[in-house]
Every structure is written in structure tokens, then in C-alpha cells.
């Protein structure tokens, strides 16, 4: 949002209501003000952020990987595929790897702000994934993020300055989150489908 946007929004809310008050009295003015607020809320909900996420990686820095998954990495084929993707010609001992899982929640639990079950489920998935990857020789740290995958990545990159981001999906090669991350991420992005 630019610095001139808030005053413009305020003017767009006040001027129509003032004209309504002047021309039709309080009934019309309040109605127009209400419609203006509803229109503002609808526009705010439909706007999709397009700002870049993360920082441009410095080539002189050590390799730092953020691996994002919405499911536990536990079967042998998936573990080997992730290990191969993460190594990509590098020694994993030279890389710092962070595993991120969003805390996905149901509509009713979200509405009731009950995040505990979602966070517990995400932590269980992370424990399984970290243990499986450690057995395969890939040392990682782990973090639970926001239920919105793109928001979780953005939040994590605020504290973990990754040079590469891997999104692991299972049977969803055209994921909307993957498309948003591909467009907005400054670190290099890799989408790995583990079907």
C-alpha cells in the first residue's frame, strides 16, 4: 500500500456519504455510507497481495533451504526423493535445512479460534518427517506455520533467510499456492510433486 492510498480511501468513503446527506438527508447519507463500507470490505477481500516474499539470496552465503510440506514425509520413496532433491550436488552438511508445515484447520475450529488441534497435528507430522529425514542422513530443524501456506512461507522467511524454497505436494502439480510462490518468491523456488 502506498502512502497516498489511506487518504484516498477515506475521501472515497466520506465524499459520497456527504453528498448523500446534502441531497437526500440522513437516510440517504447513512445508506450511501453503509454501501461504501460494504464495497470497501469486498474490495479488500478480493485483493490478492503481489508483493515479493523473502530476500534476494546472497551467493556468498551458505545454502539455506526451506522445505514446505502439508503432509508427513514417511514412506521410503518420498524420503529418498526429498533427500535427492535437497542434496542436488551439495553436501547436506553445508546446508541449513528448515522444514515447515502449515497448521491446517477446519472451518468451525478456525471460526472458534481453536488452533490447538491443528498445531498438534502439524507438530506430529513434523516429528515424523524430521525423524524420517534424519534416518536418511538429512538433518533438519522444524517449524509450524500459519494455515495459509503462502502466509506461512512469508512468515518463516521473515526469520529464516532461505536461499531456496522447496514446496512438496502429493498429487497437486498445479497448486494455486505453488503458482503464487513461484510468482512472488525472491529465493529460488522448486515445486516437487511426490506422487
Short mmCIF file of C-alpha atoms in Angstrom, two decimals:
data_model
loop_
_atom_site.label_atom_id
_atom_site.label_comp_id
_atom_site.label_asym_id
_atom_site.label_seq_id
_atom_site.Cartn_x
_atom_site.Cartn_y
_atom_site.Cartn_z
CA UNK A 1 0.00 0.00 0.00
CA UNK A 2 1.37 3.39 -0.99
CA UNK A 3 1.35 6.34 1.42
CA UNK A 4 -1.33 8.15 -0.56
CA UNK A 5 -3.79 5.22 -0.52
CA UNK A 6 -5.28 5.71 3.01
CA UNK A 7 -6.30 9.37 2.43
CA UNK A 8 -7.78 8.43 -0.94
CA UNK A 9 -9.78 5.59 0.65
CA UNK A 10 -11.02 7.95 3.36
CA UNK A 11 -12.10 10.51 0.76
CA UNK A 12 -13.86 7.76 -1.24
CA UNK A 13 -15.84 6.84 1.89
CA UNK A 14 -16.66 10.35 3.13
CA UNK A 15 -17.48 12.27 -0.07
CA UNK A 16 -20.34 10.03 -1.33
CA UNK A 17 -21.88 9.96 2.16
CA UNK A 18 -21.60 13.76 2.47
CA UNK A 19 -23.24 14.23 -0.94
CA UNK A 20 -25.99 11.81 0.13
CA UNK A 21 -26.58 13.80 3.33
CA UNK A 22 -26.68 17.06 1.37
CA UNK A 23 -29.04 15.83 -1.35
CA UNK A 24 -31.32 13.37 0.43
CA UNK A 25 -30.91 13.87 4.14
CA UNK A 26 -29.75 11.46 6.83
CA UNK A 27 -31.46 8.37 5.39
CA UNK A 28 -29.71 8.58 2.03
CA UNK A 29 -26.39 9.67 3.58
CA UNK A 30 -26.28 6.74 6.01
CA UNK A 31 -27.33 4.31 3.27
CA UNK A 32 -24.56 5.51 0.95
CA UNK A 33 -22.01 5.38 3.79
CA UNK A 34 -23.05 1.78 4.56
CA UNK A 35 -22.82 0.76 0.91
CA UNK A 36 -19.40 2.42 0.65
CA UNK A 37 -18.14 0.44 3.65
CA UNK A 38 -19.51 -2.83 2.23
CA UNK A 39 -17.85 -2.08 -1.13
CA UNK A 40 -14.55 -1.35 0.65
CA UNK A 41 -14.78 -4.66 2.55
CA UNK A 42 -15.49 -6.60 -0.66
CA UNK A 43 -12.58 -4.97 -2.49
CA UNK A 44 -10.26 -5.65 0.47
CA UNK A 45 -11.25 -9.35 0.46
CA UNK A 46 -10.71 -9.71 -3.29
CA UNK A 47 -7.29 -8.05 -3.41
CA UNK A 48 -4.51 -10.63 -3.61
CA UNK A 49 -1.11 -9.47 -2.34
CA UNK A 50 1.52 -9.28 -5.07
CA UNK A 51 4.49 -8.06 -3.02
CA UNK A 52 7.69 -10.09 -3.29
CA UNK A 53 8.36 -12.59 -0.49
CA UNK A 54 11.79 -13.00 1.10
CA UNK A 55 15.13 -11.51 0.17
CA UNK A 56 17.31 -11.96 -2.89
CA UNK A 57 19.85 -14.58 -1.81
CA UNK A 58 23.49 -13.58 -1.48
CA UNK A 59 25.61 -16.07 -3.49
CA UNK A 60 28.41 -15.83 -0.91
CA UNK A 61 26.17 -17.10 1.89
CA UNK A 62 25.77 -20.73 2.89
CA UNK A 63 22.94 -22.70 1.35
CA UNK A 64 19.76 -22.40 3.48
CA UNK A 65 16.74 -24.43 2.41
CA UNK A 66 13.12 -24.04 3.46
CA UNK A 67 11.20 -27.26 2.75
CA UNK A 68 7.42 -26.77 2.96
CA UNK A 69 5.04 -29.74 3.19
CA UNK A 70 1.43 -30.28 4.21
CA UNK A 71 1.81 -33.99 4.98
CA UNK A 72 4.25 -36.20 6.90
CA UNK A 73 7.21 -37.45 4.88
CA UNK A 74 7.30 -41.07 5.96
CA UNK A 75 7.33 -43.57 3.09
CA UNK A 76 10.73 -44.67 1.76
CA UNK A 77 10.20 -43.39 -1.79
CA UNK A 78 9.19 -39.90 -0.61
CA UNK A 79 12.09 -39.75 1.85
CA UNK A 80 14.61 -40.70 -0.85
CA UNK A 81 13.11 -38.22 -3.34
CA UNK A 82 13.27 -35.39 -0.80
CA UNK A 83 16.83 -36.31 0.17
CA UNK A 84 17.87 -36.34 -3.51
CA UNK A 85 16.15 -33.01 -4.23
CA UNK A 86 17.72 -31.36 -1.19
CA UNK A 87 21.23 -32.58 -1.98
CA UNK A 88 21.28 -31.67 -5.70
CA UNK A 89 25.05 -31.98 -5.87
CA UNK A 90 25.65 -30.33 -2.49
CA UNK A 91 26.81 -31.86 0.75
CA UNK A 92 23.84 -31.56 3.11
CA UNK A 93 26.28 -30.81 5.94
CA UNK A 94 26.98 -27.48 4.21
CA UNK A 95 23.27 -26.66 4.15
CA UNK A 96 20.91 -25.49 6.85
CA UNK A 97 17.50 -27.06 6.26
CA UNK A 98 14.23 -25.93 7.86
CA UNK A 99 11.06 -27.99 7.46
CA UNK A 100 7.78 -26.01 7.60
CA UNK A 101 4.27 -27.40 7.94
CA UNK A 102 1.18 -25.17 7.99
CA UNK A 103 -1.33 -25.77 10.79
CA UNK A 104 -4.36 -26.61 8.61
CA UNK A 105 -7.67 -26.27 10.43
CA UNK A 106 -11.36 -26.98 9.81
CA UNK A 107 -13.80 -24.13 9.18
CA UNK A 108 -15.59 -24.49 12.54
CA UNK A 109 -12.37 -24.72 14.55
CA UNK A 110 -10.97 -21.70 12.70
CA UNK A 111 -14.18 -19.79 13.34
CA UNK A 112 -13.98 -20.68 17.05
CA UNK A 113 -10.24 -19.77 17.02
CA UNK A 114 -9.37 -23.29 18.18
CA UNK A 115 -5.85 -23.65 16.80
CA UNK A 116 -4.50 -26.17 19.29
CA UNK A 117 -5.58 -29.34 17.44
CA UNK A 118 -4.24 -28.03 14.12
CA UNK A 119 -0.89 -27.10 15.67
CA UNK A 120 -0.68 -30.50 17.42
CA UNK A 121 -1.39 -32.32 14.14
CA UNK A 122 1.21 -30.24 12.31
CA UNK A 123 3.78 -30.91 15.05
CA UNK A 124 3.13 -34.67 14.84
CA UNK A 125 3.65 -34.51 11.07
CA UNK A 126 6.89 -32.60 11.61
CA UNK A 127 8.20 -35.09 14.18
CA UNK A 128 7.59 -37.97 11.74
CA UNK A 129 9.16 -36.03 8.85
CA UNK A 130 12.23 -34.88 10.79
CA UNK A 131 12.83 -38.40 12.15
CA UNK A 132 12.46 -39.94 8.68
CA UNK A 133 14.79 -37.42 7.04
CA UNK A 134 17.34 -37.77 9.85
CA UNK A 135 17.43 -41.54 9.26
CA UNK A 136 18.10 -40.78 5.58
CA UNK A 137 21.04 -38.56 6.56
CA UNK A 138 19.35 -35.17 6.15
CA UNK A 139 19.47 -33.07 9.33
CA UNK A 140 16.66 -30.54 9.63
CA UNK A 141 15.01 -28.18 12.06
CA UNK A 142 11.25 -27.75 12.01
CA UNK A 143 8.58 -25.11 12.40
CA UNK A 144 4.77 -24.95 12.38
CA UNK A 145 3.31 -22.09 10.36
CA UNK A 146 0.06 -20.33 9.54
CA UNK A 147 -2.69 -22.42 7.93
CA UNK A 148 -2.41 -20.39 4.71
CA UNK A 149 0.60 -21.94 3.01
CA UNK A 150 1.77 -18.74 1.28
CA UNK A 151 1.40 -16.75 4.52
CA UNK A 152 3.30 -19.47 6.41
CA UNK A 153 6.20 -19.22 3.95
CA UNK A 154 6.19 -15.42 4.14
CA UNK A 155 6.22 -15.51 7.96
CA UNK A 156 9.01 -18.11 8.06
CA UNK A 157 11.19 -16.17 5.62
CA UNK A 158 10.99 -13.17 7.95
CA UNK A 159 13.11 -15.10 10.48
CA UNK A 160 14.83 -17.76 8.33
CA UNK A 161 16.65 -16.19 5.38
CA UNK A 162 16.41 -19.09 2.92
CA UNK A 163 18.35 -19.24 -0.34
CA UNK A 164 15.95 -21.84 -1.80
CA UNK A 165 12.36 -22.86 -1.09
CA UNK A 166 11.03 -26.36 -1.83
CA UNK A 167 7.27 -26.99 -1.85
CA UNK A 168 6.40 -30.67 -1.54
CA UNK A 169 2.94 -31.69 -2.74
CA UNK A 170 1.27 -35.03 -3.28
CA UNK A 171 -0.82 -35.25 -6.44
CA UNK A 172 -1.32 -31.49 -6.88
CA UNK A 173 1.12 -30.33 -9.58
CA UNK A 174 -0.97 -27.24 -10.43
CA UNK A 175 -1.36 -25.98 -6.87
CA UNK A 176 -2.53 -22.36 -6.54
CA UNK A 177 -0.14 -21.88 -3.62
CA UNK A 178 2.73 -23.12 -5.82
CA UNK A 179 1.78 -20.63 -8.53
CA UNK A 180 1.69 -17.75 -6.02
CA UNK A 181 5.03 -18.76 -4.51
CA UNK A 182 6.60 -19.12 -7.97
CA UNK A 183 5.47 -15.58 -8.84
CA UNK A 184 6.30 -13.86 -5.54
CA UNK A 185 9.38 -15.58 -4.05
CA UNK A 186 12.78 -13.90 -4.38
CA UNK A 187 14.75 -17.01 -3.30
CA UNK A 188 14.74 -19.76 -5.93
CA UNK A 189 11.62 -21.93 -5.83
CA UNK A 190 11.30 -25.67 -6.52
CA UNK A 191 7.94 -27.45 -6.65
CA UNK A 192 8.34 -31.19 -6.07
CA UNK A 193 5.29 -33.41 -6.60
CA UNK A 194 5.71 -36.70 -4.69
CA UNK A 195 3.02 -38.74 -6.48
#
